């Protein structure tokens, strides 16, 4: 009886955990491929799960943050989806790499031209974005998910500090600290290349020095052998004369 009660309690607890965690797993979310460092560029994936058993997701609209506009946002081509990039004029131009940017991507829309995301599946929508802001710790993207039965789910609610997670939270991209050298690894690669070049030059110089030493030794040996040959010839000539 005790075993049965324990098993029943465990099953109820497991069901409760699944019931509470299920919606969280079903959220539209955004994650970087690697790191999304402040001031740098990154590829981010908008992960879209299908929450319905009898309908497919056929459209995704992602609105980009207006308070931190991004000068570049390029979606990756995807089979089975048409992609539309919408740009908006900026009230205050951005300066990126010495150039003034007067417009930024405000929304990207993916529309299925096939089956879309069928029940029981999810799909990732990759976008290359940058330059990421240096004065923010996160970026909020609002997403709208549309099913082929015309149902629309708006993932637009912003998480408030100290409050429970909203029912339809907006995807949030967390930004990491900026790279110290500001080149996101390019300096390290250059240093490695310089070390390789230096090592190769040292090996070449060492090989050249070794060859020079060998040549000098052989020259000295050759001179000595030649001198011995001359001396032997002189001595042999004298012996013949004496005879």
Coordinates of C-alpha atoms in Angstrom, one line a residue:
X1 CA 0.0 0.0 0.0
X2 CA 2.8 2.4 0.9
X3 CA 4.6 1.7 -2.4
X4 CA 1.4 2.3 -4.3
X5 CA 0.8 5.6 -2.5
X6 CA 4.4 6.7 -3.1
X7 CA 4.1 5.8 -6.8
X8 CA 0.8 7.7 -7.1
X9 CA 2.3 10.8 -5.3
X10 CA 5.3 10.7 -7.6
X11 CA 3.1 10.5 -10.7
X12 CA 1.0 13.5 -9.5
X13 CA 4.2 15.5 -8.7
X14 CA 5.6 14.7 -12.2
X15 CA 2.4 15.7 -13.9
X16 CA 2.4 19.0 -11.9
X17 CA 5.9 19.7 -13.0
X18 CA 5.1 19.0 -16.6
X19 CA 2.0 21.1 -16.4
X20 CA 4.0 24.1 -15.0
X21 CA 7.0 23.7 -17.2
X22 CA 5.2 22.9 -20.5
X23 CA 4.2 26.5 -21.4
X24 CA 7.8 27.7 -20.7
X25 CA 9.2 25.2 -23.1
X26 CA 6.7 26.3 -25.7
X27 CA 7.6 30.0 -25.7
X28 CA 9.0 31.6 -28.8
X29 CA 12.6 32.5 -27.8
X30 CA 15.8 33.9 -29.1
X31 CA 19.4 32.6 -28.4
X32 CA 22.7 33.6 -30.0
X33 CA 24.9 31.1 -31.8
X34 CA 27.9 31.5 -29.5
X35 CA 28.1 34.9 -27.8
X36 CA 26.2 38.1 -28.3
X37 CA 28.8 40.6 -27.1
X38 CA 28.0 44.3 -26.6
X39 CA 29.2 46.4 -29.5
X40 CA 29.8 43.3 -31.7
X41 CA 27.9 41.2 -34.2
X42 CA 26.1 37.9 -33.7
X43 CA 23.9 35.3 -35.3
X44 CA 20.8 34.8 -33.3
X45 CA 18.1 32.1 -33.7
X46 CA 14.4 32.7 -33.1
X47 CA 13.2 29.3 -31.9
X48 CA 9.5 28.7 -32.7
X49 CA 7.8 25.6 -31.4
X50 CA 4.3 24.5 -32.6
X51 CA 2.0 24.5 -29.6
X52 CA -1.1 23.0 -31.4
X53 CA -2.0 19.4 -32.2
X54 CA -4.3 20.3 -35.1
X55 CA -2.7 23.3 -36.8
X56 CA 0.7 24.3 -38.4
X57 CA 2.6 27.5 -37.8
X58 CA 2.7 29.3 -41.2
X59 CA 3.9 32.8 -40.3
X60 CA 6.3 34.5 -37.9
X61 CA 6.7 38.3 -37.4
X62 CA 9.5 39.6 -35.3
X63 CA 9.6 43.3 -34.3
X64 CA 13.1 44.7 -33.6
X65 CA 13.6 47.0 -30.6
X66 CA 13.1 50.7 -31.4
X67 CA 15.0 51.9 -28.4
X68 CA 18.2 50.2 -29.6
X69 CA 18.0 50.1 -33.4
X70 CA 20.3 47.7 -35.2
X71 CA 22.1 49.0 -38.3
X72 CA 22.3 45.5 -39.7
X73 CA 19.9 42.6 -39.6
X74 CA 20.2 39.9 -42.3
X75 CA 18.0 36.8 -42.2
X76 CA 19.4 33.5 -43.5
X77 CA 17.5 32.1 -46.5
X78 CA 15.3 29.1 -45.5
X79 CA 13.7 26.5 -47.7
X80 CA 9.9 26.6 -47.5
X81 CA 9.7 30.2 -46.2
X82 CA 9.4 33.6 -47.9
X83 CA 11.2 36.4 -46.0
X84 CA 10.3 40.1 -45.9
X85 CA 12.6 42.6 -44.3
X86 CA 10.9 45.9 -43.3
X87 CA 13.1 49.0 -42.6
X88 CA 12.2 52.3 -40.9
X89 CA 13.7 55.7 -41.0
X90 CA 15.6 56.6 -37.8
X91 CA 14.7 59.8 -35.9
X92 CA 18.4 59.9 -34.9
X93 CA 20.9 58.5 -37.4
X94 CA 23.4 55.9 -36.2
X95 CA 27.1 56.1 -36.8
X96 CA 28.7 52.8 -37.6
X97 CA 32.3 52.4 -38.8
X98 CA 32.4 56.1 -39.6
X99 CA 29.3 56.0 -41.7
X100 CA 25.9 57.5 -40.8
X101 CA 23.0 55.0 -40.9
X102 CA 19.6 56.7 -41.5
X103 CA 17.4 53.6 -41.4
X104 CA 17.3 50.3 -39.5
X105 CA 15.4 47.0 -39.7
X106 CA 12.1 47.3 -37.7
X107 CA 10.6 43.9 -38.6
X108 CA 11.2 40.6 -40.3
X109 CA 8.4 38.4 -41.5
X110 CA 8.6 34.8 -42.4
X111 CA 5.7 33.3 -44.4
X112 CA 5.5 29.6 -45.2
X113 CA 5.1 28.6 -48.8
X114 CA 4.8 25.0 -47.9
X115 CA 3.6 23.1 -44.8
X116 CA 5.2 25.4 -42.3
X117 CA 5.9 24.1 -38.8
X118 CA 3.7 21.0 -38.3
X119 CA 2.4 19.7 -34.9
X120 CA 5.1 18.1 -32.8
X121 CA 8.0 20.1 -34.4
X122 CA 9.9 23.4 -34.0
X123 CA 12.1 25.5 -36.3
X124 CA 14.9 28.0 -35.9
X125 CA 15.0 31.3 -37.8
X126 CA 18.6 32.6 -38.0
X127 CA 19.4 36.3 -38.3
X128 CA 22.8 38.0 -38.4
X129 CA 22.5 41.2 -36.3
X130 CA 24.7 44.1 -35.2
X131 CA 26.2 46.3 -34.1
X132 CA 24.8 45.3 -30.8
X133 CA 24.3 48.2 -28.3
X134 CA 27.0 48.9 -25.7
X135 CA 24.7 50.5 -23.3
X136 CA 22.2 47.7 -22.8
X137 CA 22.2 44.3 -21.1
X138 CA 19.4 42.8 -23.2
X139 CA 17.3 43.3 -26.2
X140 CA 13.5 42.6 -26.3
X141 CA 12.0 41.3 -29.6
X142 CA 8.3 41.0 -29.9
X143 CA 7.0 38.1 -31.9
X144 CA 3.6 37.2 -33.5
X145 CA 3.0 33.5 -34.4
X146 CA 0.2 32.7 -36.8
X147 CA -1.3 29.2 -37.4
X148 CA -3.0 27.9 -40.6
X149 CA -6.4 27.9 -38.7
X150 CA -6.0 31.7 -38.4
X151 CA -5.2 31.6 -34.7
X152 CA -2.7 34.3 -33.7
X153 CA -0.4 34.1 -30.6
X154 CA 1.3 37.4 -29.6
X155 CA 4.6 36.9 -27.7
X156 CA 4.8 40.6 -26.7
X157 CA 4.6 40.7 -22.9
X158 CA 7.7 42.2 -21.2
X159 CA 8.9 40.5 -18.1
X160 CA 8.8 42.9 -15.1
X161 CA 11.3 42.8 -12.2
X162 CA 10.0 41.0 -9.2
X163 CA 6.9 39.6 -11.0
X164 CA 6.0 36.2 -12.3
X165 CA 6.7 35.4 -15.9
X166 CA 3.8 36.6 -18.1
X167 CA 1.7 34.1 -20.1
X168 CA 3.1 35.2 -23.5
X169 CA 6.5 36.6 -22.8
X170 CA 8.5 38.4 -25.5
X171 CA 11.8 36.8 -26.6
X172 CA 14.7 38.4 -24.8
X173 CA 18.4 38.4 -26.0
X174 CA 20.9 38.6 -23.2
X175 CA 24.1 40.5 -24.2
X176 CA 27.5 39.5 -22.8
X177 CA 30.4 41.8 -21.9
X178 CA 32.2 43.5 -24.8
X179 CA 35.5 41.9 -25.9
X180 CA 38.5 43.7 -24.3
X181 CA 40.4 44.1 -27.5
X182 CA 37.3 45.3 -29.4
X183 CA 38.2 43.0 -32.4
X184 CA 36.3 39.9 -31.3
X185 CA 39.1 37.5 -31.7
X186 CA 40.8 39.1 -34.8
X187 CA 43.8 40.2 -32.7
X188 CA 44.3 36.8 -31.3
X189 CA 44.2 35.3 -34.7
X190 CA 46.8 37.9 -35.9
X191 CA 49.0 37.1 -33.0
X192 CA 48.9 33.4 -33.7
X193 CA 49.7 34.1 -37.3
X194 CA 52.6 36.3 -36.3
X195 CA 54.0 33.6 -34.0
X196 CA 53.7 31.0 -36.8
X197 CA 55.6 33.3 -39.2
X198 CA 58.3 34.1 -36.6
X199 CA 58.7 30.4 -35.8
X200 CA 59.0 29.6 -39.5
X201 CA 61.6 32.4 -40.0
X202 CA 63.6 31.1 -37.1
X203 CA 63.5 27.5 -38.4
X204 CA 64.6 28.8 -41.8
X205 CA 67.5 30.9 -40.3
X206 CA 68.6 27.9 -38.2
X207 CA 68.5 25.7 -41.3
X208 CA 70.5 28.2 -43.3
X209 CA 73.1 28.5 -40.5
X210 CA 73.4 24.8 -40.3
X211 CA 74.0 24.5 -44.0
X212 CA 76.7 27.2 -43.9
X213 CA 78.5 25.5 -41.1
X214 CA 78.4 22.2 -42.9
X215 CA 79.8 23.8 -46.1
X216 CA 82.6 25.4 -44.1
X217 CA 83.5 22.1 -42.5
X218 CA 83.6 20.3 -45.8
X219 CA 85.7 23.1 -47.3
X220 CA 88.3 22.8 -44.5
X221 CA 88.3 19.1 -44.8
X222 CA 88.8 19.4 -48.6
X223 CA 91.7 21.8 -48.2
X224 CA 93.4 19.5 -45.6
X225 CA 93.0 16.5 -47.9
X226 CA 94.4 18.4 -50.8
X227 CA 97.3 19.6 -48.7
X228 CA 98.0 16.0 -47.6
X229 CA 97.9 14.9 -51.2
X230 CA 100.4 17.5 -52.3
X231 CA 102.7 16.7 -49.5
X232 CA 102.5 13.0 -50.3
X233 CA 103.3 13.7 -53.9
X234 CA 106.4 15.8 -53.0
X235 CA 107.7 13.1 -50.7
X236 CA 107.1 10.4 -53.3
X237 CA 109.0 12.5 -55.9
X238 CA 112.0 12.9 -53.6
X239 CA 112.1 9.2 -52.9
X240 CA 112.2 8.4 -56.6
X241 CA 115.0 11.0 -57.1
X242 CA 117.1 9.5 -54.3
X243 CA 116.7 6.1 -55.8

